Coordinates of N, CA and C in Angstrom, one line a residue:
X244 N 164.3 153.1 164.4 CA 163.4 151.9 164.7 C 162.2 152.0 163.5
X245 N 161.9 150.5 163.2 CA 160.9 150.4 162.4 C 159.5 151.2 162.6
X246 N 159.0 151.9 161.9 CA 157.9 152.5 162.3 C 156.8 151.9 162.5
X247 N 156.6 150.8 161.5 CA 155.3 149.8 161.5 C 155.5 149.0 163.0
X248 N 156.6 148.8 163.3 CA 157.1 148.0 164.9 C 156.5 148.7 165.6
X249 N 157.3 150.0 165.8 CA 156.8 150.8 166.9 C 155.3 151.1 166.9
X250 N 154.4 151.5 165.8 CA 153.1 151.4 165.8 C 152.4 150.5 166.3
X251 N 152.9 149.2 166.1 CA 152.1 148.0 166.7 C 152.5 147.7 168.3
X252 N 153.7 148.1 168.4 CA 154.1 148.0 170.0 C 153.3 148.8 171.0
X253 N 153.0 150.2 170.4 CA 152.6 151.3 171.1 C 151.0 150.8 171.0
X254 N 150.3 150.4 170.2 CA 149.0 149.7 170.3 C 148.9 148.8 171.4
X255 N 149.7 147.8 171.3 CA 149.6 146.9 172.4 C 150.0 147.2 173.7
X256 N 150.6 148.4 174.0 CA 150.8 148.4 175.3 C 149.7 149.5 175.7
X257 N 149.2 150.5 174.8 CA 148.4 151.2 175.0 C 147.0 150.5 175.4
X258 N 146.7 149.3 174.5 CA 145.4 148.5 174.9 C 145.9 147.8 176.3
X259 N 147.0 146.9 176.5 CA 147.4 146.7 177.9 C 146.9 147.5 178.7
X260 N 147.6 148.9 178.8 CA 147.3 149.8 179.9 C 145.9 150.0 180.1
X261 N 144.9 150.2 178.9 CA 143.6 150.1 178.9 C 143.0 149.4 179.9
X262 N 143.4 148.0 179.6 CA 142.4 146.8 180.2 C 142.5 146.5 181.6
X263 N 144.0 146.6 181.7 CA 144.3 146.6 183.1 C 143.8 147.9 184.1
X264 N 144.0 148.6 183.7 CA 143.0 149.8 184.2 C 141.7 149.7 184.4
X265 N 141.0 148.8 183.5 CA 139.5 148.9 183.7 C 139.2 147.5 184.7
X266 N 140.2 146.8 184.6 CA 140.0 145.8 185.6 C 140.2 146.4 187.1
X267 N 141.0 147.1 187.1 CA 141.3 147.6 188.6 C 140.2 148.5 188.8
X268 N 139.3 149.2 188.2 CA 138.0 149.8 188.5 C 137.1 148.7 188.8
X269 N 136.8 147.7 188.2 CA 136.0 146.8 187.9 C 135.9 146.1 189.5
X270 N 137.1 145.7 189.9 CA 137.5 145.0 191.0 C 137.7 145.6 192.1
X271 N 137.4 147.1 192.0 CA 137.9 147.8 193.1 C 136.8 148.7 193.8
X272 N 135.4 148.7 193.2 CA 134.5 149.5 194.0 C 133.4 148.8 193.5
X273 N 132.2 149.0 194.4 CA 130.9 148.7 193.8 C 130.7 149.0 192.5
X274 N 130.0 148.1 191.8 CA 129.8 148.2 190.1 C 128.7 149.8 190.2
X275 N 128.7 150.5 189.1 CA 128.1 151.5 188.8 C 127.5 151.2 187.4
X276 N 126.4 152.0 187.1 CA 125.7 151.6 185.6 C 126.7 152.2 184.7
X277 N 127.3 153.3 184.8 CA 128.2 154.1 184.0 C 129.7 153.3 183.7
X278 N 130.4 152.6 184.7 CA 131.5 151.7 184.4 C 131.1 150.6 183.7
X279 N 129.9 150.0 184.0 CA 129.6 148.7 183.2 C 129.2 149.0 181.9
X280 N 128.7 150.2 181.3 CA 128.5 150.4 180.1 C 129.9 150.8 179.4
X281 N 130.9 151.4 180.2 CA 132.0 151.5 179.5 C 132.7 150.3 179.0
X282 N 132.7 149.1 180.3 CA 133.3 148.1 180.2 C 132.8 147.3 178.8
X283 N 131.5 147.4 178.7 CA 130.8 146.6 177.8 C 130.7 147.2 176.4
X284 N 131.2 148.7 176.2 CA 131.4 149.4 175.3 C 132.2 148.7 174.1
X285 N 131.7 149.0 172.8 CA 132.6 149.0 171.5 C 134.1 148.7 171.7
X286 N 134.3 150.1 172.2 CA 135.7 150.4 172.3 C 136.5 149.4 173.1
X287 N 136.0 149.1 174.3 CA 136.4 148.4 175.2 C 136.5 147.2 174.7
X288 N 135.5 146.5 173.8 CA 135.7 145.4 173.3 C 136.7 145.0 172.5
X289 N 137.0 146.1 171.5 CA 138.0 146.4 170.6 C 139.3 146.2 170.8
X290 N 139.5 146.7 172.2 CA 140.7 146.9 172.9 C 140.9 145.3 173.5
X291 N 140.0 144.7 174.0 CA 140.3 143.4 174.1 C 140.7 142.5 173.3
X292 N 139.8 142.6 172.2 CA 140.2 141.7 171.1 C 141.5 141.9 170.4
X293 N 142.0 143.2 170.5 CA 143.1 143.7 170.0 C 144.5 142.8 170.8
X294 N 144.3 142.4 172.1 CA 145.3 141.5 172.9 C 145.1 140.2 172.8
X295 N 143.7 139.6 172.3 CA 143.5 138.5 172.3 C 144.0 137.9 171.0
X296 N 144.1 138.9 169.8 CA 144.7 138.6 168.5 C 146.1 138.6 168.6
X297 N 147.0 139.1 169.6 CA 148.4 138.9 169.6 C 148.9 137.8 170.3
X298 N 147.6 137.5 171.3 CA 148.0 136.2 172.1 C 146.8 135.3 171.8
X299 N 146.3 134.6 170.6 CA 145.1 133.9 170.6 C 144.7 133.0 172.0
X300 N 143.4 133.4 172.2 CA 142.8 132.7 173.2 C 142.8 133.3 174.7
X301 N 144.0 134.3 174.8 CA 144.1 134.8 176.1 C 143.2 135.6 176.4
X302 N 142.4 136.2 175.8 CA 141.2 137.6 176.2 C 140.0 136.9 175.9
X303 N 139.9 135.9 175.1 CA 138.2 135.4 174.7 C 137.5 135.6 175.7
X304 N 137.7 134.8 176.7 CA 136.9 134.9 177.9 C 136.5 136.3 178.5
X305 N 137.5 137.2 178.4 CA 137.4 138.4 179.2 C 136.4 139.2 178.4
X306 N 136.7 138.8 176.9 CA 135.7 139.5 176.1 C 134.5 139.2 176.3
X307 N 133.9 137.9 176.5 CA 132.6 137.6 177.0 C 132.0 138.1 177.8
X308 N 133.0 138.0 179.0 CA 132.6 138.8 180.5 C 132.1 140.1 180.1
X309 N 133.0 141.0 179.6 CA 132.9 142.3 179.6 C 131.5 142.8 178.6
X310 N 131.5 141.9 177.4 CA 130.3 142.1 176.5 C 129.0 141.8 177.0
X311 N 128.9 141.2 178.4 CA 127.7 141.0 179.3 C 127.8 141.7 180.6
X312 N 128.4 142.7 180.4 CA 128.6 143.3 181.5 C 127.7 144.6 181.8
X313 N 127.1 144.8 180.6 CA 126.4 146.1 180.9 C 124.8 145.7 181.7
X314 N 124.5 146.5 182.7 CA 123.5 146.2 183.6 C 122.0 146.1 183.2
X315 N 121.9 146.7 182.2 CA 120.3 146.6 181.7 C 119.3 146.5 182.6
X316 N 118.5 145.9 183.0 CA 117.3 146.2 184.1 C 117.9 146.3 185.5
X317 N 117.1 147.4 186.1 CA 118.0 147.8 187.2 C 117.8 146.8 188.5
X318 N 117.0 145.9 188.0 CA 117.4 144.9 189.2 C 118.7 144.1 188.7
X319 N 118.9 143.8 187.9 CA 120.3 143.1 187.4 C 121.6 144.2 188.2
X320 N 121.5 145.1 187.9 CA 122.5 146.2 188.6 C 122.5 146.1 190.3
X321 N 121.2 146.1 190.7 CA 121.1 145.7 192.2 C 121.8 144.4 192.5
X322 N 121.4 143.4 191.5 CA 122.3 142.1 192.0 C 123.8 142.0 192.1
X323 N 124.2 142.8 191.0 CA 125.5 142.7 190.7 C 126.1 143.5 191.8
X324 N 125.5 144.4 192.5 CA 125.8 145.4 193.9 C 125.8 144.5 195.1
X325 N 124.9 143.4 195.1 CA 124.9 142.6 196.1 C 126.1 141.7 196.2
X326 N 126.2 141.0 195.0 CA 127.0 140.3 194.8 C 128.7 140.8 195.1
X327 N 128.8 142.2 194.7 CA 130.1 142.7 194.8 C 130.2 142.8 196.7
X328 N 129.2 143.2 197.3 CA 129.2 143.5 198.7 C 129.4 142.2 199.4
X329 N 129.0 140.7 198.8 CA 129.2 139.6 199.5 C 130.4 139.3 199.3
X330 N 131.0 139.5 198.2 CA 132.4 139.3 198.0 C 133.6 139.9 198.3
X331 N 133.4 141.6 198.2 CA 134.5 142.1 198.7 C 134.5 142.8 200.1
X332 N 133.1 143.0 200.6 CA 132.8 143.8 201.9 C 132.2 143.0 203.1
X333 N 131.5 141.9 202.8 CA 131.0 141.6 204.1 C 129.5 142.1 204.3
X334 N 128.7 142.2 205.4 CA 129.3 142.1 206.7 C 129.9 140.4 206.9
X335 N 129.4 139.4 206.2 CA 129.6 138.1 206.5 C 130.9 137.9 206.2
X336 N 131.5 136.6 206.7 CA 132.9 136.1 206.1 C 132.8 135.8 205.0
X337 N 134.0 136.6 204.3 CA 134.6 136.6 202.6 C 135.0 135.1 202.6
X338 N 134.2 134.4 201.8 CA 134.7 133.1 201.5 C 135.6 133.4 200.4
X339 N 135.9 134.2 199.5 CA 136.6 134.5 198.4 C 137.5 135.8 198.9
X340 N 138.2 135.8 199.9 CA 139.3 136.9 200.2 C 140.1 137.7 199.1
X341 N 139.9 139.1 199.0 CA 140.3 139.4 197.2 C 142.0 140.0 198.0
X342 N 142.8 139.4 198.9 CA 144.1 139.6 199.1 C 145.1 138.5 198.6
X343 N 146.2 138.7 198.2 CA 147.1 138.0 198.0 C 147.9 137.2 199.0
X344 N 147.8 137.9 200.1 CA 148.3 137.2 201.2 C 147.6 136.1 202.1
X345 N 146.2 136.3 201.9 CA 145.5 135.3 202.6 C 145.8 133.9 201.9
X346 N 146.0 134.1 200.3 CA 146.4 132.8 199.6 C 148.1 132.1 199.9
X347 N 148.8 133.1 200.1 CA 150.3 132.9 199.8 C 151.0 132.4 201.5
X348 N 150.1 132.7 202.5 CA 150.7 132.5 204.0 C 149.7 131.1 204.4
X349 N 150.4 130.3 205.5 CA 149.6 129.7 205.9 C 148.6 129.8 206.8
X350 N 148.7 131.0 207.4 CA 147.7 131.5 208.3 C 146.6 132.0 207.7
X351 N 146.6 132.3 206.5 CA 145.5 132.9 205.7 C 144.9 134.4 206.4
X352 N 145.9 135.3 206.6 CA 146.1 136.7 207.1 C 146.3 137.7 206.4
X353 N 146.0 138.8 206.4 CA 146.4 139.8 205.8 C 147.8 140.4 206.4
X354 N 148.4 141.1 205.8 CA 149.7 142.0 206.1 C 150.9 140.9 206.3
X355 N 150.9 139.7 205.6 CA 151.9 138.8 205.5 C 153.0 139.1 204.7
X356 N 154.2 138.0 204.7 CA 155.5 138.3 204.1 C 155.0 138.7 202.4
X357 N 154.1 138.1 201.9 CA 154.3 138.8 200.6 C 154.2 140.1 200.4
X358 N 153.6 140.9 201.2 CA 153.1 142.1 201.0 C 154.3 143.3 201.3
X359 N 155.3 142.6 201.8 CA 156.6 143.4 201.8 C 157.3 143.4 200.3
X360 N 157.1 142.3 199.6 CA 157.6 142.1 198.2 C 157.0 143.1 197.2
X361 N 155.3 143.2 197.5 CA 154.5 144.0 196.8 C 154.9 145.6 197.2
X362 N 155.0 145.8 198.3 CA 155.5 147.3 198.4 C 156.8 147.8 197.8
X363 N 157.9 146.4 197.9 CA 159.1 146.8 197.2 C 159.1 147.4 195.9
X364 N 158.5 146.5 195.4 CA 158.2 146.8 193.8 C 157.4 148.1 193.4
X365 N 156.1 148.4 194.5 CA 156.1 149.4 194.0 C 156.5 150.5 194.5
X366 N 157.6 150.7 195.2 CA 158.5 151.9 195.7 C 159.6 152.1 194.5
X367 N 160.1 151.0 194.3 CA 160.9 151.0 192.8 C 160.4 152.0 192.2
X368 N 159.0 151.6 191.7 CA 158.4 153.0 190.8 C 157.8 154.1 191.0
X369 N 158.3 154.6 192.5 CA 157.7 155.6 193.3 C 156.3 155.7 193.5
X370 N 156.0 154.3 193.6 CA 154.1 154.5 193.7 C 154.0 153.4 195.1
X371 N 152.8 154.0 195.8 CA 151.9 153.2 196.6 C 150.7 154.0 196.7
X372 N 150.0 152.7 197.4 CA 148.7 153.2 197.5 C 148.1 154.1 198.3
X373 N 147.0 154.8 197.8 CA 146.3 155.7 199.0 C 146.1 155.1 200.5
X374 N 146.5 155.6 201.3 CA 146.0 154.9 202.6 C 147.2 154.1 203.1
X375 N 148.5 154.0 202.3 CA 149.7 153.5 203.0 C 150.0 154.2 204.2
X376 N 150.5 153.3 205.4 CA 150.5 151.7 205.3 C 149.5 151.3 205.7
X377 N 148.3 151.4 205.9 CA 146.9 150.8 206.7 C 146.6 150.2 205.7
X378 N 146.4 150.6 204.3 CA 146.1 149.9 203.4 C 146.6 148.4 203.0
X379 N 145.8 147.5 202.6 CA 146.5 146.1 202.6 C 146.7 146.4 200.7
X380 N 147.8 146.3 200.7 CA 148.5 146.8 199.4 C 148.2 145.7 198.3
X381 N 148.1 144.6 198.8 CA 147.7 143.3 197.9 C 146.5 142.9 197.5
X382 N 145.5 143.8 197.7 CA 144.2 143.6 197.0 C 144.3 143.3 195.5
X383 N 143.4 142.5 195.1 CA 143.5 142.1 193.7 C 143.2 143.4 192.9
X384 N 142.6 144.4 193.3 CA 142.4 145.4 192.4 C 143.5 146.2 192.3
X385 N 144.4 146.6 193.3 CA 145.7 147.3 193.4 C 146.3 146.6 192.7
X386 N 146.7 145.5 192.8 CA 147.9 144.5 192.2 C 147.8 144.6 190.6
X387 N 146.3 144.7 190.2 CA 146.1 145.0 188.6 C 146.2 146.2 188.2
X388 N 146.3 147.3 189.1 CA 146.6 148.5 188.5 C 147.8 148.7 188.4
X389 N 148.8 148.2 189.2 CA 150.4 148.4 189.3 C 150.7 148.2 187.6
X390 N 150.6 147.1 187.1 CA 151.0 146.7 185.4 C 150.1 147.7 184.7
X391 N 148.9 148.0 185.1 CA 148.5 149.0 183.9 C 149.6 150.5 184.3
X392 N 150.2 151.0 185.0 CA 150.6 151.9 185.5 C 152.2 151.8 184.4
X393 N 152.6 150.4 184.9 CA 153.9 150.3 184.2 C 154.0 149.8 182.4
X394 N 152.6 149.6 181.9 CA 152.4 149.5 180.7 C 152.4 150.9 180.2
X395 N 151.7 152.0 180.7 CA 151.4 153.2 180.4 C 153.0 153.8 180.3
X396 N 153.8 153.6 181.4 CA 155.2 154.1 181.3 C 156.2 153.5 180.2
X397 N 156.0 152.2 179.9 CA 156.5 151.3 178.8 C 155.9 152.0 177.4
X398 N 154.8 152.4 177.3 CA 154.4 152.8 176.1 C 155.2 154.5 175.7
X399 N 155.1 155.5 176.9 CA 155.8 156.7 177.0 C 157.0 156.5 176.6
X400 N 157.9 155.3 177.2 CA 159.5 154.9 176.6 C 159.5 154.7 175.3
X401 N 158.5 153.9 175.0 CA 158.5 153.3 173.4 C 158.3 154.6 172.6
X402 N 157.4 155.5 172.8 CA 157.4 156.5 171.9 C 158.4 157.7 171.8
X403 N 159.0 157.6 172.9 CA 160.4 158.5 173.1 C 161.5 157.4 172.6
X404 N 161.4 156.3 172.1 CA 162.2 155.2 171.5 C 163.5 155.0 172.3
X405 N 163.1 154.9 173.8 CA 164.2 154.7 174.9 C 164.0 153.2 174.9
X406 N 164.2 152.5 174.3 CA 164.2 150.9 174.4 C 164.5 150.1 175.6
X407 N 165.6 150.4 176.1 CA 166.1 149.6 177.4 C 165.1 150.0 178.4
X408 N 164.6 151.4 178.7 CA 163.9 151.5 179.7 C 162.4 150.9 179.5
X409 N 162.2 150.8 178.2 CA 160.7 150.2 177.9 C 161.0 148.5 178.3
X410 N 161.8 148.2 177.9 CA 162.0 146.5 178.1 C 162.0 146.2 179.4
X411 N 162.6 147.2 180.5 CA 162.7 147.1 181.8 C 161.4 146.8 182.2
X412 N 160.5 148.1 182.0 CA 159.3 148.0 182.4 C 158.4 146.7 182.3
X413 N 158.7 146.6 181.0 CA 157.8 145.2 180.6 C 158.6 144.0 181.4
X414 N 159.6 143.8 181.7 CA 159.9 142.7 182.4 C 159.3 142.9 183.8
X415 N 159.5 143.9 184.5 CA 158.8 144.0 185.5 C 157.3 143.8 185.6
X416 N 156.4 144.1 184.7 CA 155.5 144.0 184.4 C 155.2 142.7 184.7
X417 N 155.9 141.7 183.9 CA 155.6 140.5 183.7 C 155.9 139.7 184.8
X418 N 157.1 140.4 185.6 CA 157.3 139.2 186.5 C 156.4 139.6 187.9
X419 N 155.8 140.9 188.0 CA 155.0 141.0 189.0 C 153.7 140.5 188.4
X420 N 153.0 140.2 187.3 CA 151.8 139.4 187.1 C 152.3 137.9 187.6
X421 N 153.3 137.3 187.4 CA 153.7 136.1 187.3 C 153.7 135.7 188.9
X422 N 154.2 136.9 189.7 CA 154.8 136.4 191.2 C 153.7 137.0 192.0
X423 N 152.9 137.9 191.8 CA 152.0 138.6 192.4 C 150.4 138.4 192.1
X424 N 150.1 138.0 191.2 CA 148.6 137.3 190.3 C 148.7 136.1 190.0
X425 N 149.1 135.5 189.3 CA 149.3 134.1 188.9 C 149.3 133.1 189.7
X426 N 150.2 133.7 190.8 CA 150.6 132.9 191.7 C 149.4 132.7 192.7
X427 N 148.6 132.9 192.8 CA 147.2 133.0 193.9 C 145.5 133.2 193.3
X428 N 145.9 133.5 191.9 CA 144.6 134.0 191.4 C 143.7 132.7 191.0
X429 N 144.2 131.4 190.7 CA 143.5 130.3 190.7 C 142.7 129.5 191.9
X430 N 143.5 130.1 192.9 CA 142.6 129.6 194.5 C 141.9 130.2 194.6
X431 N 141.8 131.8 194.2 CA 140.8 132.5 194.6 C 139.4 132.4 193.6
X432 N 139.7 132.2 192.7 CA 138.9 131.9 191.5 C 137.7 130.6 192.0
X433 N 138.6 129.6 192.5 CA 138.3 128.3 193.1 C 137.2 128.7 194.3
X434 N 137.4 129.9 194.9 CA 136.7 129.9 196.5 C 135.5 130.4 195.4
X435 N 135.5 131.1 194.6 CA 134.3 131.9 193.9 C 133.2 130.6 193.5
X436 N 133.8 129.6 193.0 CA 132.8 128.6 192.1 C 132.0 128.1 193.1
X437 N 131.9 127.8 194.4 CA 130.9 127.3 195.1 C 129.6 128.0 195.2
X438 N 129.6 129.7 194.9 CA 128.7 130.5 194.7 C 127.4 129.9 194.0
X439 N 126.3 130.2 194.5 CA 125.2 129.4 193.8 C 124.7 130.2 192.7
X440 N 124.9 131.6 192.4 CA 124.6 132.4 191.6 C 125.8 133.3 191.2
X441 N 126.5 132.9 189.9 CA 127.5 133.8 189.5 C 127.0 134.8 188.5
X442 N 126.8 136.0 189.3 CA 126.1 137.2 188.2 C 127.5 137.6 187.2
X443 N 128.4 137.9 187.9 CA 129.4 138.6 187.4 C 130.9 138.6 187.6
X444 N 131.3 139.0 188.9 CA 132.7 138.9 189.3 C 133.3 137.4 189.5
X445 N 132.5 136.4 189.8 CA 133.1 135.4 189.5 C 134.0 134.7 188.1
X446 N 133.0 135.2 187.4 CA 133.2 134.6 186.0 C 134.5 135.9 185.4
X447 N 134.6 137.1 186.0 CA 135.4 137.7 185.4 C 136.9 137.4 186.0
X448 N 136.7 137.0 187.3 CA 138.1 136.5 187.9 C 138.4 135.3 187.5
X449 N 137.7 134.5 186.9 CA 138.1 133.0 186.2 C 138.4 133.7 185.0
X450 N 138.2 134.8 184.0 CA 138.8 135.1 182.6 C 140.1 135.7 183.2
X451 N 140.5 136.2 184.2 CA 141.5 136.6 184.3 C 142.9 135.7 184.2
X452 N 142.6 134.8 184.4 CA 143.9 133.8 184.3 C 144.6 133.4 183.0
X453 N 143.5 133.2 181.9 CA 144.0 132.9 180.6 C 144.7 134.4 180.1
X454 N 144.1 135.4 180.7 CA 144.4 136.8 180.1 C 145.7 137.2 180.7
X455 N 145.8 136.9 182.0 CA 147.2 137.2 182.5 C 148.3 136.0 181.9
X456 N 147.9 134.8 181.8 CA 149.1 134.2 181.2 C 149.4 134.4 179.5
X457 N 148.7 135.2 179.1 CA 148.8 135.5 177.5 C 149.5 136.9 177.6
X458 N 149.4 137.8 178.7 CA 150.0 139.3 178.7 C 151.3 139.3 178.6

């Protein structure tokens, strides 16, 4: 295998793994100063730009959101925590529910038909979320974590020069992103649009769309 091609491929796969894992963390728990500083660190931003150079225009919006993620003043971190609570936890009605099945079922309910396919794909790779089967496996954070794990395995396969395995993992990652993220995230982002103040999370979700389309 051409050493340069291998090196380039590994860099892109590791970058994809890192960014998807970071997105999983950002959308999966209340924001912390430490996580936001990691997201806005030069190393994270360089990784995002590497993916943007590979697919021009795909990650530019994500770069801008993460560049401004550092909480700065304590009041901003508290405002971000409040935004996270309102969007992901409640107690009020969630205007933008973070689960795929809400957007892909007429009833707009959890644990609908689409979750069965999500679980099937998780199982294919020996993966299930903590809390299964009571956990709603199609939370946006979990859906982003799955490609991160596949990119990690694809990088390991490329490192070992197991090209068929690497290609199979990348195919599964692409299909999952298309069929279980891009199929509903535009509606999810639209539901966040009416919010009077968009501090961080609505901007992050909006930036996901071109990023996923280019990944």
